[in-house]
């Protein structure tokens, strides 16, 4: 079991453990099977897929921020892309327990984007709009389905 949790077990060892567990506890065997499969080490193609999905997610967030900035400021310079990317890099690096890193995101955006002479009010508005679209609204919609009777 400890080898499975550390991700050092082979697929055959996981199958054997599932079969042993199925005999003893048949009701929760499918749940445990799914749990053990989460701890198995991903193969190389899966790691590449995870990497490209992470890059895609990061790119979408940077593009969203740029588009929201275009709503407030006309004719942005191309260097702003570097500032936006650095903002989200800094947000990712700084640990936070706040809901959705709300204040960390704003602080890093103000720190980096104020270098490009963007007013603080616009920076705060853009980060709040993105927070609403990417975190708050999906969370509220999810709560609706979660508490649906």
XYZ file of C-alpha atoms in Angstrom, residues 1 5 17 28 36 39 44 46-47 59-60 66 74-76 89 100 105 116 118 123 129 142 147:
24
model
C 0.000 0.000 0.000
C 0.702 5.833 -2.354
C -4.068 -5.203 -4.688
C -16.148 0.035 -1.966
C -5.163 3.832 -6.219
C -1.393 7.567 -7.119
C 5.661 10.132 -20.394
C 0.531 11.712 -20.071
C 3.106 14.100 -18.605
C -2.284 31.178 -22.317
C -6.053 31.490 -22.000
C -5.234 41.322 -22.288
C -6.983 51.568 -26.224
C -3.808 50.690 -28.119
C -1.789 48.706 -25.616
C 3.682 33.751 -12.735
C -9.134 32.192 -5.200
C -3.635 38.423 -7.706
C 3.699 49.941 -17.693
C -1.479 51.480 -16.181
C -5.641 47.047 -12.880
C -13.587 41.047 -13.594
C -21.746 24.830 -9.315
C -27.708 22.005 -3.707
